[in-house]
mmCIF file of C-alpha atoms in Angstrom:
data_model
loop_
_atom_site.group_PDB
_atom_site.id
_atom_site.type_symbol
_atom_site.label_atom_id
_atom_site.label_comp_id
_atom_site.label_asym_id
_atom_site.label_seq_id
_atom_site.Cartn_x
_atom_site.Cartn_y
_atom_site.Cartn_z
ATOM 1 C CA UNK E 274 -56.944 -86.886 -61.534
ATOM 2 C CA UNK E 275 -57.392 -83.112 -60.832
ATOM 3 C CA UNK E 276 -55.344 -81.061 -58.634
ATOM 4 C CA UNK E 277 -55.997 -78.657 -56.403
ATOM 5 C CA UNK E 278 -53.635 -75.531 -57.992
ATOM 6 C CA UNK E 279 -53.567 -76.902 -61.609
ATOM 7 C CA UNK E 280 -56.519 -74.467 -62.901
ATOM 8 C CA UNK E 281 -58.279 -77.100 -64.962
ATOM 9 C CA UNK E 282 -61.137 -78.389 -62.012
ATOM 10 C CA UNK E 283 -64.085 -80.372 -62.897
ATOM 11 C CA UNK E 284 -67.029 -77.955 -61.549
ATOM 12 C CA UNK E 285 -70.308 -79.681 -61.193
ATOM 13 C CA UNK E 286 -73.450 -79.479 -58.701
ATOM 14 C CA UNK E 287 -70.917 -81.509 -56.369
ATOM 15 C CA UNK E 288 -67.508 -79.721 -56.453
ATOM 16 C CA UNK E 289 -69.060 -76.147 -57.133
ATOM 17 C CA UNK E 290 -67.857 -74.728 -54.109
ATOM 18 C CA UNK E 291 -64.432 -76.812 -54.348
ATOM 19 C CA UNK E 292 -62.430 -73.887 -56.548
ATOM 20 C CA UNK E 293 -63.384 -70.341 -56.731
ATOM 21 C CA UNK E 294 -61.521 -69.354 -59.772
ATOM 22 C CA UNK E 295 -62.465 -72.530 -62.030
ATOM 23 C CA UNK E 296 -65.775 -71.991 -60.755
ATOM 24 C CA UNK E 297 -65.843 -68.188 -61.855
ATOM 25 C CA UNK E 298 -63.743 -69.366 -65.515
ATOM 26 C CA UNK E 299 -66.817 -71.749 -66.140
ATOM 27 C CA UNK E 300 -69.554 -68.863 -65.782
ATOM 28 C CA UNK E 301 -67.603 -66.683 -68.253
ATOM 29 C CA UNK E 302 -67.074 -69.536 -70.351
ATOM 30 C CA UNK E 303 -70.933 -69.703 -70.650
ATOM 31 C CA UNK E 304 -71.520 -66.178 -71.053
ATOM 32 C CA UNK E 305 -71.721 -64.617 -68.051
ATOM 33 C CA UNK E 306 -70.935 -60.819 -68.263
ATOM 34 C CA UNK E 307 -69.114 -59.606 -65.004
ATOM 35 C CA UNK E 308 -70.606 -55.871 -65.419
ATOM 36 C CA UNK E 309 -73.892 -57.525 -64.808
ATOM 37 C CA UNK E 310 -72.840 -58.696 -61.387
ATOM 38 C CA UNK E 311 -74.751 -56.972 -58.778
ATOM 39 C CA UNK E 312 -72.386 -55.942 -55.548
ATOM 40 C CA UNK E 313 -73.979 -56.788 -52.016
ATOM 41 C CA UNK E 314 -75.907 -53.415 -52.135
ATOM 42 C CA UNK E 315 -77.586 -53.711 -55.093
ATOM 43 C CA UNK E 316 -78.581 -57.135 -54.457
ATOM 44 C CA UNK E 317 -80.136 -55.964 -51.522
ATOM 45 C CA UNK E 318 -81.886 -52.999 -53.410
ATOM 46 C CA UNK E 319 -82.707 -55.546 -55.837
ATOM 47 C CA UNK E 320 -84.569 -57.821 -53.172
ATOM 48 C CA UNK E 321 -86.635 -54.811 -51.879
ATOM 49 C CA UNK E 322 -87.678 -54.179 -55.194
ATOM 50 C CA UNK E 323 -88.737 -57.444 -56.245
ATOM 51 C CA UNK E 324 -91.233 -57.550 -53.384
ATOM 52 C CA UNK E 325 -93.034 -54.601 -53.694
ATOM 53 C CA UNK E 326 -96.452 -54.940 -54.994
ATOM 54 C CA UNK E 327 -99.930 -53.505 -54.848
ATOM 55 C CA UNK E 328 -100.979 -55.184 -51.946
ATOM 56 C CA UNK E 329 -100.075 -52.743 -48.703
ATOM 57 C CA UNK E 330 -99.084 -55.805 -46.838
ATOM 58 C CA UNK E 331 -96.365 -56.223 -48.524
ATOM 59 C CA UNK E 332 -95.054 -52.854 -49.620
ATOM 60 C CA UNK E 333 -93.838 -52.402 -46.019
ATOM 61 C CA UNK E 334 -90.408 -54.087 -47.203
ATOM 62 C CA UNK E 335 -89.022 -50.846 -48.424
ATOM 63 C CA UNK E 336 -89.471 -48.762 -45.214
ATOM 64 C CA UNK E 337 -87.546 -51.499 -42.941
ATOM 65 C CA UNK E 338 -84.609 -50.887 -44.388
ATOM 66 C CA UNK E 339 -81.291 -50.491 -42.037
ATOM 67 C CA UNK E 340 -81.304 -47.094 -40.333
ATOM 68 C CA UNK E 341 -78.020 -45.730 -39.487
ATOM 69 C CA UNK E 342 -79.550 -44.484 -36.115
ATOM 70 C CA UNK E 343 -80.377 -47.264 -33.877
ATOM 71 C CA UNK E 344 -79.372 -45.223 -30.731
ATOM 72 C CA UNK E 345 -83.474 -45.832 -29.722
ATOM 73 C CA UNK E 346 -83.734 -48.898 -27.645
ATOM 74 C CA UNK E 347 -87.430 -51.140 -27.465
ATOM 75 C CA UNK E 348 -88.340 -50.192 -23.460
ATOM 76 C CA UNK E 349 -89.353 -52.564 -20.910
ATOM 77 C CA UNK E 350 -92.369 -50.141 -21.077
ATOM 78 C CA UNK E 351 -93.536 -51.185 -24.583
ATOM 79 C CA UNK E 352 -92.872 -55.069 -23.655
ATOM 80 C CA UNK E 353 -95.086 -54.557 -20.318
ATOM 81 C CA UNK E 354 -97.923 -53.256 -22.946
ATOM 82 C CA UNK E 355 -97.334 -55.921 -25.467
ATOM 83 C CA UNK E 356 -98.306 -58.456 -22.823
ATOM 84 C CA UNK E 357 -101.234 -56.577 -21.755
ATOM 85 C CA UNK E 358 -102.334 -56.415 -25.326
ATOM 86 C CA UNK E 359 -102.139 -60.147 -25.630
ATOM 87 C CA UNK E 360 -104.191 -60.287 -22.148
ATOM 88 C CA UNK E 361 -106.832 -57.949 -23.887
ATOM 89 C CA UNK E 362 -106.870 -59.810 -27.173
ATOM 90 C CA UNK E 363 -107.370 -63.035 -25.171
ATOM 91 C CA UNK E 364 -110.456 -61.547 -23.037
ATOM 92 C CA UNK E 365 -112.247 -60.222 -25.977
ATOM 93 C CA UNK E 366 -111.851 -63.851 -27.306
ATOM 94 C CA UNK E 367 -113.451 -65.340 -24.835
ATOM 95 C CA UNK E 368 -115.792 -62.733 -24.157
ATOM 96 C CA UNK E 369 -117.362 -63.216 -27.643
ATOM 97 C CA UNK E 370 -117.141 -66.767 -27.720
ATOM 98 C CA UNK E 371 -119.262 -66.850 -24.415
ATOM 99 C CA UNK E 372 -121.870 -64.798 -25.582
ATOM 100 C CA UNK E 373 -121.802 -66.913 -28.818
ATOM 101 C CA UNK E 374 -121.561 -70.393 -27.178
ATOM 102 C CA UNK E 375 -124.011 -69.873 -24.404
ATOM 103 C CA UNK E 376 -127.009 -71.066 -26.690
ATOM 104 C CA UNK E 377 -125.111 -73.041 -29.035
ATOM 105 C CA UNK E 378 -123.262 -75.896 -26.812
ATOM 106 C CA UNK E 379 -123.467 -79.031 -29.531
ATOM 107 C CA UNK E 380 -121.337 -76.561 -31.852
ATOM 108 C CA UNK E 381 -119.139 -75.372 -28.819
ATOM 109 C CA UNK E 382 -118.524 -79.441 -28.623
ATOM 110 C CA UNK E 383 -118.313 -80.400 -31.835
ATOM 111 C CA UNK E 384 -115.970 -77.795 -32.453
ATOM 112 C CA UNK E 385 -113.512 -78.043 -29.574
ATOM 113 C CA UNK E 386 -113.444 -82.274 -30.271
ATOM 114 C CA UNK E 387 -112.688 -81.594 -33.795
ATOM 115 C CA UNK E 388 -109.158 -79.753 -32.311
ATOM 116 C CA UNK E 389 -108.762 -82.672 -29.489
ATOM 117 C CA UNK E 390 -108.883 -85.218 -32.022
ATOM 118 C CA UNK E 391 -107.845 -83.373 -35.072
ATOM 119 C CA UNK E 392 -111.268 -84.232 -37.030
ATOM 120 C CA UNK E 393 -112.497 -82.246 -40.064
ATOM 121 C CA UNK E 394 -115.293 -79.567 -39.249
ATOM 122 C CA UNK E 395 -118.723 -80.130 -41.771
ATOM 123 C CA UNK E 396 -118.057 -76.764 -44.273
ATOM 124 C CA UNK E 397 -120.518 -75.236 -42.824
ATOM 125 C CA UNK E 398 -118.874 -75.601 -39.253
ATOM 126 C CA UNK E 399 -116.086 -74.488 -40.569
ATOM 127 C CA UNK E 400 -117.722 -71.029 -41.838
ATOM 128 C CA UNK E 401 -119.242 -70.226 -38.704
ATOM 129 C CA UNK E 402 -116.239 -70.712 -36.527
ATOM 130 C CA UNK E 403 -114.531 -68.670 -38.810
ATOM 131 C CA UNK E 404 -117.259 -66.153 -38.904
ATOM 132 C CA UNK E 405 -116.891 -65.879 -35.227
ATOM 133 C CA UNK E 406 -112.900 -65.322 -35.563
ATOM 134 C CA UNK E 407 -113.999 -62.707 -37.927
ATOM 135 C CA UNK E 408 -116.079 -61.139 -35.140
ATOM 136 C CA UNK E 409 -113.220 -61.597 -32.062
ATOM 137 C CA UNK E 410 -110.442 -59.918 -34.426
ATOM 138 C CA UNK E 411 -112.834 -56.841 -35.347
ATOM 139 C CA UNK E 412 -113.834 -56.062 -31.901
ATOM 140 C CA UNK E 413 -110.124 -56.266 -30.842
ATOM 141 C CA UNK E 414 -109.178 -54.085 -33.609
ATOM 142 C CA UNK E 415 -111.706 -51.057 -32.206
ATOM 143 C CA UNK E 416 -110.481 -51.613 -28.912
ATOM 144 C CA UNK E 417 -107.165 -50.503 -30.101
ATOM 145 C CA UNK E 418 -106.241 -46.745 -28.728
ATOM 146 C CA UNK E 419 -104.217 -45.640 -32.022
ATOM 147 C CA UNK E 420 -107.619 -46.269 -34.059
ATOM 148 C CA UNK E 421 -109.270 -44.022 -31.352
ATOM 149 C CA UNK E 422 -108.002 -41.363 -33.160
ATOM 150 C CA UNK E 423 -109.309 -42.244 -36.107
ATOM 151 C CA UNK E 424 -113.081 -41.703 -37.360
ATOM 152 C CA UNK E 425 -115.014 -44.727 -37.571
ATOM 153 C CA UNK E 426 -115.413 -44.871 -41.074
ATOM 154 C CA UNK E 427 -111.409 -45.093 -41.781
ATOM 155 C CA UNK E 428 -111.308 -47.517 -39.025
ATOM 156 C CA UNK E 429 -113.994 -49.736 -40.556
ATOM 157 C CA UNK E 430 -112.220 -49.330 -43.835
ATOM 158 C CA UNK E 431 -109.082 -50.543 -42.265
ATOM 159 C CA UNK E 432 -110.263 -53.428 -40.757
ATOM 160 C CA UNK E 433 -112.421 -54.227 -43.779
ATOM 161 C CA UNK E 434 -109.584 -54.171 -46.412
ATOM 162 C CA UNK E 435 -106.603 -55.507 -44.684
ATOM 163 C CA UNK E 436 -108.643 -58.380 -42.550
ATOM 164 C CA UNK E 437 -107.417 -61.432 -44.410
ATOM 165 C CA UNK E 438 -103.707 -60.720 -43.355
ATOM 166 C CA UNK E 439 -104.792 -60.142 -40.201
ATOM 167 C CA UNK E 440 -106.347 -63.085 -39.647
ATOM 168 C CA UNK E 441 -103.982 -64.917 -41.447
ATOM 169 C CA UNK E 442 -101.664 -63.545 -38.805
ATOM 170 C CA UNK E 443 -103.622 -64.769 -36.160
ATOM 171 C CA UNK E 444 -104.238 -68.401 -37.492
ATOM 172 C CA UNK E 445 -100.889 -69.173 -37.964
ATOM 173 C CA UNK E 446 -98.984 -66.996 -34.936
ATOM 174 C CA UNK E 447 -101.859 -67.894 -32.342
ATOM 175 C CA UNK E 448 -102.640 -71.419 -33.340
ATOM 176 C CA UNK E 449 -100.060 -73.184 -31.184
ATOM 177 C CA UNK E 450 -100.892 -75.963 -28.610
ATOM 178 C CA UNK E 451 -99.228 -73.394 -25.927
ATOM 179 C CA UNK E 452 -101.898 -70.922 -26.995
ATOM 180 C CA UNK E 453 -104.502 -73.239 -27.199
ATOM 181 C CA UNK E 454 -104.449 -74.474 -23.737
ATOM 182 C CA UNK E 455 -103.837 -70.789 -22.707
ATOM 183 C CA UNK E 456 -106.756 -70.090 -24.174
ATOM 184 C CA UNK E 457 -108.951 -72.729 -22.881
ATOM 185 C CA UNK E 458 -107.849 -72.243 -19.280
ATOM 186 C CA UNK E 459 -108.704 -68.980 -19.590
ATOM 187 C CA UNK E 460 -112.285 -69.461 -21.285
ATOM 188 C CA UNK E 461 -112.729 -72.324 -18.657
ATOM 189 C CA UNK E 462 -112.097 -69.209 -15.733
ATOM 190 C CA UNK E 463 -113.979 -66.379 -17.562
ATOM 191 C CA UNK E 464 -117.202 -69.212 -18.108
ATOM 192 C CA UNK E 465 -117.463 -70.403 -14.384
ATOM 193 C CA UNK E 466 -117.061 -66.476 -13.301
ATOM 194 C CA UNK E 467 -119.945 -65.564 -15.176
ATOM 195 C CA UNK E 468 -121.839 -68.630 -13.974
ATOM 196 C CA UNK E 469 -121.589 -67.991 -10.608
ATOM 197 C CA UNK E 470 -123.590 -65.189 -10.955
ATOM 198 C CA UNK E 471 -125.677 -66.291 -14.385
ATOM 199 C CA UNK E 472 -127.544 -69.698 -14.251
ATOM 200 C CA UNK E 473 -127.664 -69.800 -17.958
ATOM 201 C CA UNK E 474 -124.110 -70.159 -18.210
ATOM 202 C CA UNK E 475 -123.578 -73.151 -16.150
ATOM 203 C CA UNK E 476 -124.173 -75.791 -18.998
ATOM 204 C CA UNK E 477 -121.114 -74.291 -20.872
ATOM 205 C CA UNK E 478 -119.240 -73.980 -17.851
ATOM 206 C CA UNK E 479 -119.402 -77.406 -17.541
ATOM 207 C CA UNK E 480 -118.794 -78.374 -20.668
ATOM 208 C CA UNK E 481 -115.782 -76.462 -20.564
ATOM 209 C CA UNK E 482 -114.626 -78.489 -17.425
ATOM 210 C CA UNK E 483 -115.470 -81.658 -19.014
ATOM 211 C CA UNK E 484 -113.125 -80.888 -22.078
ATOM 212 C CA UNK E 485 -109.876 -78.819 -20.586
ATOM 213 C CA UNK E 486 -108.475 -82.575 -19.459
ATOM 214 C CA UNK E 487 -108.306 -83.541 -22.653
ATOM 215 C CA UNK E 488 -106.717 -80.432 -23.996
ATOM 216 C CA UNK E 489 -103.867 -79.891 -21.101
ATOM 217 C CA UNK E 490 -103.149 -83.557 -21.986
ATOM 218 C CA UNK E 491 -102.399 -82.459 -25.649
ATOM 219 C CA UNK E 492 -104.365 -84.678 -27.508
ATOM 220 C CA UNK E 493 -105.223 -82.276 -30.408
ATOM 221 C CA UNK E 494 -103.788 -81.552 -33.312
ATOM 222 C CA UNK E 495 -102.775 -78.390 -35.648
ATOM 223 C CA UNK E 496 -105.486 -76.319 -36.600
ATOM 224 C CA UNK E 497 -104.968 -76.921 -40.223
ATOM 225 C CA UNK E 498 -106.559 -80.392 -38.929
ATOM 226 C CA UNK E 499 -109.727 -78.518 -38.864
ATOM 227 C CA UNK E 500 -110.340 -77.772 -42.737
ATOM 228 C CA UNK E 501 -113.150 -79.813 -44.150
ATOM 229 C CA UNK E 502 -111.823 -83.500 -46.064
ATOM 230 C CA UNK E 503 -112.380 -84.132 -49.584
ATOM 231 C CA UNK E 504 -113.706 -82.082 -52.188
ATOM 232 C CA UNK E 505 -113.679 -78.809 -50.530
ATOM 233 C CA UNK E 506 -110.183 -79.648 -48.768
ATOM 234 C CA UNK E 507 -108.955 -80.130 -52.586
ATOM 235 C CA UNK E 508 -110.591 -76.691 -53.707
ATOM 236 C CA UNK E 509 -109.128 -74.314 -50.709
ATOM 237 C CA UNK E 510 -105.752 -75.890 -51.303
ATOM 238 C CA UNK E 511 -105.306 -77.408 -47.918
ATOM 239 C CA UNK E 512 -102.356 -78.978 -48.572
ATOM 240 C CA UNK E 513 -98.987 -79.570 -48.000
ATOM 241 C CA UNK E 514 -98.264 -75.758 -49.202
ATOM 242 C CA UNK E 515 -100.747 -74.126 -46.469
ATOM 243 C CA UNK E 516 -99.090 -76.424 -43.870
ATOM 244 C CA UNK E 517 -95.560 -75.306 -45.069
ATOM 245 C CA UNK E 518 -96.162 -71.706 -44.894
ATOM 246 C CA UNK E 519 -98.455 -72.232 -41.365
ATOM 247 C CA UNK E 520 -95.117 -73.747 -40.003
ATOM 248 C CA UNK E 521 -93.221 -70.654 -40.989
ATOM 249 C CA UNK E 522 -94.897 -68.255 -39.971
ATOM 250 C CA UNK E 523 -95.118 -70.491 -36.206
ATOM 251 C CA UNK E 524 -91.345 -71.050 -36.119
ATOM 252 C CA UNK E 525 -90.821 -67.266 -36.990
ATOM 253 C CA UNK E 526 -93.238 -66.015 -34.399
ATOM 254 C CA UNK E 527 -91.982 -68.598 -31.342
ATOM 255 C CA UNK E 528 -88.439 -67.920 -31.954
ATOM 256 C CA UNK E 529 -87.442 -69.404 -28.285
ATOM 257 C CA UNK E 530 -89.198 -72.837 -29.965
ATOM 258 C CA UNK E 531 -92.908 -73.688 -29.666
ATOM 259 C CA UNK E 532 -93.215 -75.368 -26.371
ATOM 260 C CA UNK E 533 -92.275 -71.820 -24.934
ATOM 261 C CA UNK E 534 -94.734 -69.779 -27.149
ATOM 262 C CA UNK E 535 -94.985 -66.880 -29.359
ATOM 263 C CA UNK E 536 -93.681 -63.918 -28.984
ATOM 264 C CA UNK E 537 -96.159 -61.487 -28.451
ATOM 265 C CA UNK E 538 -94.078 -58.038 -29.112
ATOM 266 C CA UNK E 539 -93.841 -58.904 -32.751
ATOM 267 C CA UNK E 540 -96.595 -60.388 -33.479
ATOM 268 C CA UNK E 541 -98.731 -57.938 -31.955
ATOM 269 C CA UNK E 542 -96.109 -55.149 -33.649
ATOM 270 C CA UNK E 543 -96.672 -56.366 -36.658
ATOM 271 C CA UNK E 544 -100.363 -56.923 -36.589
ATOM 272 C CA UNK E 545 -100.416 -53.629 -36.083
ATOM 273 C CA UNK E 546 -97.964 -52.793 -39.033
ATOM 274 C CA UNK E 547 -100.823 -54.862 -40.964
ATOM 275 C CA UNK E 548 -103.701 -53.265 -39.835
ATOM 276 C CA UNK E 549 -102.801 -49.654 -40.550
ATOM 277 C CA UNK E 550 -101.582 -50.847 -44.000
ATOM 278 C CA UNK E 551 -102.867 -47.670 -46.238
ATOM 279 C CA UNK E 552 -102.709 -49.518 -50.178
ATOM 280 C CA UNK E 553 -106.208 -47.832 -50.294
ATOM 281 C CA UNK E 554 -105.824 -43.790 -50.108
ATOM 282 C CA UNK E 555 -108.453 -43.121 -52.105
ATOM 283 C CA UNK E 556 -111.293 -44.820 -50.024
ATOM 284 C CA UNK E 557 -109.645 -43.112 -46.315
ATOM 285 C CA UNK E 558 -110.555 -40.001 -44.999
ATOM 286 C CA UNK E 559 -107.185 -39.330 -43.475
ATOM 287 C CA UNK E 560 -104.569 -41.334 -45.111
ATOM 288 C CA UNK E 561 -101.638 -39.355 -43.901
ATOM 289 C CA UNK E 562 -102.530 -39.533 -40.265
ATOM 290 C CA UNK E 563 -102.838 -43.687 -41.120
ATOM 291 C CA UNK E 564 -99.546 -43.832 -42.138
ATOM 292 C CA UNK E 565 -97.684 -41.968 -38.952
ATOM 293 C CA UNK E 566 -99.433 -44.484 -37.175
ATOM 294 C CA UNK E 567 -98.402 -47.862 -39.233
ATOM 295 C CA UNK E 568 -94.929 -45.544 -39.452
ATOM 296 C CA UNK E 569 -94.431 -45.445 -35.858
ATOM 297 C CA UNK E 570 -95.137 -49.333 -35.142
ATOM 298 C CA UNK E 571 -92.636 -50.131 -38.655
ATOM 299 C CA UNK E 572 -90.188 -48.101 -36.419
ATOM 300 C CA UNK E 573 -91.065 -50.059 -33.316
ATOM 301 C CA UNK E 574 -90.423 -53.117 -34.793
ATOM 302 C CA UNK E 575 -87.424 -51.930 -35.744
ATOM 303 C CA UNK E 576 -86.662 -51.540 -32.453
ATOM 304 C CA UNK E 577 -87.585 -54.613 -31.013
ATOM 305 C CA UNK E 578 -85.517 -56.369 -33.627
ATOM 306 C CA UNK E 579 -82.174 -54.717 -32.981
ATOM 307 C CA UNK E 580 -82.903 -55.048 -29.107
ATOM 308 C CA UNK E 581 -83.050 -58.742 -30.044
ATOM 309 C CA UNK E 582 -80.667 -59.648 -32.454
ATOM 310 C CA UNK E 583 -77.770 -56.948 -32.385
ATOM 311 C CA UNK E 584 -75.560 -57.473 -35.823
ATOM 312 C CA UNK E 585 -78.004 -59.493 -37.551
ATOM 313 C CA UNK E 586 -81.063 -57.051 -37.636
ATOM 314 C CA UNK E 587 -80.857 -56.624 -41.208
ATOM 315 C CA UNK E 588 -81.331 -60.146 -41.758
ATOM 316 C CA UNK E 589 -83.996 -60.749 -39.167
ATOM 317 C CA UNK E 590 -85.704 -57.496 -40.608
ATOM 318 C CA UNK E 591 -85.325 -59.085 -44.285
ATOM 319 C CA UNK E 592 -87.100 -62.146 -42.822
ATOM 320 C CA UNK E 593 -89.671 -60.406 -41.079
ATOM 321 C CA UNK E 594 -91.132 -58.889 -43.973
ATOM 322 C CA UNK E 595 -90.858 -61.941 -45.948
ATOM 323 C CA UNK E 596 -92.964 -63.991 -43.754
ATOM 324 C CA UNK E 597 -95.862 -61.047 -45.034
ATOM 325 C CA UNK E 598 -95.776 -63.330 -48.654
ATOM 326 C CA UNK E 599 -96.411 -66.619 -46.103
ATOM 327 C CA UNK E 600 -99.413 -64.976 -44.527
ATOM 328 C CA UNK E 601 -101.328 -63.636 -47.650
ATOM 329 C CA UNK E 602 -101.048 -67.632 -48.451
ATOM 330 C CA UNK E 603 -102.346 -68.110 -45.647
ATOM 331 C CA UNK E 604 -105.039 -65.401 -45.731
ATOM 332 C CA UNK E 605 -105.727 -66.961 -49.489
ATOM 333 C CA UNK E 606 -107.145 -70.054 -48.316
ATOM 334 C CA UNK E 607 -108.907 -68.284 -45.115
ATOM 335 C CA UNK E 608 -110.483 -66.003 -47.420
ATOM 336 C CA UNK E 609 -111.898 -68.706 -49.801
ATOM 337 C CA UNK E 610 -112.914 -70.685 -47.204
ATOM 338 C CA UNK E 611 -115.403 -67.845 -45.368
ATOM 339 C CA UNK E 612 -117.079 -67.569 -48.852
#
């Protein structure tokens, strides 16, 4: 029988953690070389490095390191915006899926059972309500005031090269049952307005009416319920992967759990952080003046997390940018799918 002092412990996948220095006598004893061991610094300059790539998504690791001046605070100001953002993001939803529903109701229906009872979309449903996601993020993008400074070309460009993440963003952080029903409540509102004083709009008003029951009683499922069965299920890879890394990038974004919602001040922070991603100098007219922009939000961010977490923003940082690799999954299968 071992003892505890007697040096000579039995380290395994059960007791590894039982005895420090028979633990540490077993890794030299298979060759470990101790000058090889990184110190908590370099591990941490190690883990920045290894996620770097080409990909401007995901080269934003680097520049959220720890600052040593975190005397900045995130101001009730910037919240108050944040949630006017998500206001404006949620009206030029709706707006464009008015004008694109009016004349279209059996696909407004078919589409809105298919979340209420979590059945597949046809493929080619599925590429037209993605199509019209495509057009809802793009017009919110121009409405943005930092691109206002930009000419329309770079902010085409923008949009154009770093729309998968964004969208993959949007999927995952916005496709909660709390936003749903905020969503539909608010369609519902914005429909009968415009019917009031548009006769052609009462059909989908009503339609709407007829389906916001079933959606406040939460009989829908996730949207990854939506992805065509079968064969071209099998070739996006809708699987258990695109679920797992959905679910991560929900839990990161509701942090207060997913009954109460997402947070809107980082995701819309770090939509932002995507969307002014520069991996592409060579096709912008004014790269530089791109990346003050994405610079400021990176900084915002920053911000926000320390306001949030105190001692652990390094961590919640590290995490943050991490959840970048779970989106360009995401975005993977998105992508594929609009093809």
């Amino acid at each position: 029988m071992d003892h505890k002092w007697d040096l000579n412990c039995v380290i395994d996948s059960t007791s590894r953690k039982s005895c420090k220095f028979c633990r540490y006598q077993k890794c030299l004893d298979a060759g470990m070389n101790p000058a090889y061991v990184l110190s908590p610094a370099e591990r941490k300059d190690r883990i920045l490095r290894q996620y770097q790539s080409k990909s401007g998504t995901t080269r934003i690791l680097p520049r959220l390191k720890l600052q040593r001046d975190l005397s900045m605070v995130y101001t009730q100001e910037e919240e108050l915006y944040h949630k006017k953002e998500y206001k404006s993001f949620m009206t030029t939803a709706c707006s464009k899926c008015l004008d694109f529903f009016v004349n279209r109701l059996d696909d407004y229906k078919t589409y809105h059972e298919s979340i209420i009872y979590n059945i597949p979309l046809t493929p080619e449903k599925m590429k037209l309500m993605m199509k019209l996601d495509e057009v809802i993020i793009t017009a919110h993008c121009l409405e943005l005031s930092d691109g206002h400074e930009l000419s329309s070309y770079d902010r085409m460009t923008l949009i154009k090269n770093n729309f998968s993440a964004l969208y993959g963003l949007v999927w995952a952080g916005y496709g909660q049952d709390y936003c749903t029903i905020e969503y539909y409540t608010t369609f519902l509102d914005f429909t009968q307005r415009r019917a009031s004083t548009d006769e052609n709009y009462r059909l989908l008003a009503n339609l709407a009416e007829e389906l916001l029951p079933l959606i406040i009683k939460g009989a829908f499922g996730n949207l990854n319920g939506l992805f065509p069965a079968n064969d071209l299920c099998q070739e996006l890879n809708v699987g258990a992967t695109f679920k797992q890394e959905t679910s991560k990038v929900q839990n990161w974004s509701a942090p207060y759990g997913l009954d109460n919602g997402p947070d809107h001040n980082i995701i819309l922070i770090f939509y932002k952080i995507i969307l002014f991603g520069t991996d592409f100098p060579d096709r912008l007219d004014e790269p530089t003046k791109i990346e003050a922009i994405r610079d400021k939000y990176l900084w915002q961010l920053h911000r926000y997390i320390k306001n949030q977490s105190g001692k652990k923003t390094y961590t919640l940082l590290h995490e943050t940018a991490m959840i970048i690799l779970s989106i360009k999954s995401i975005s993977t299968v998105l992508e594929n799918a609009m093809k």
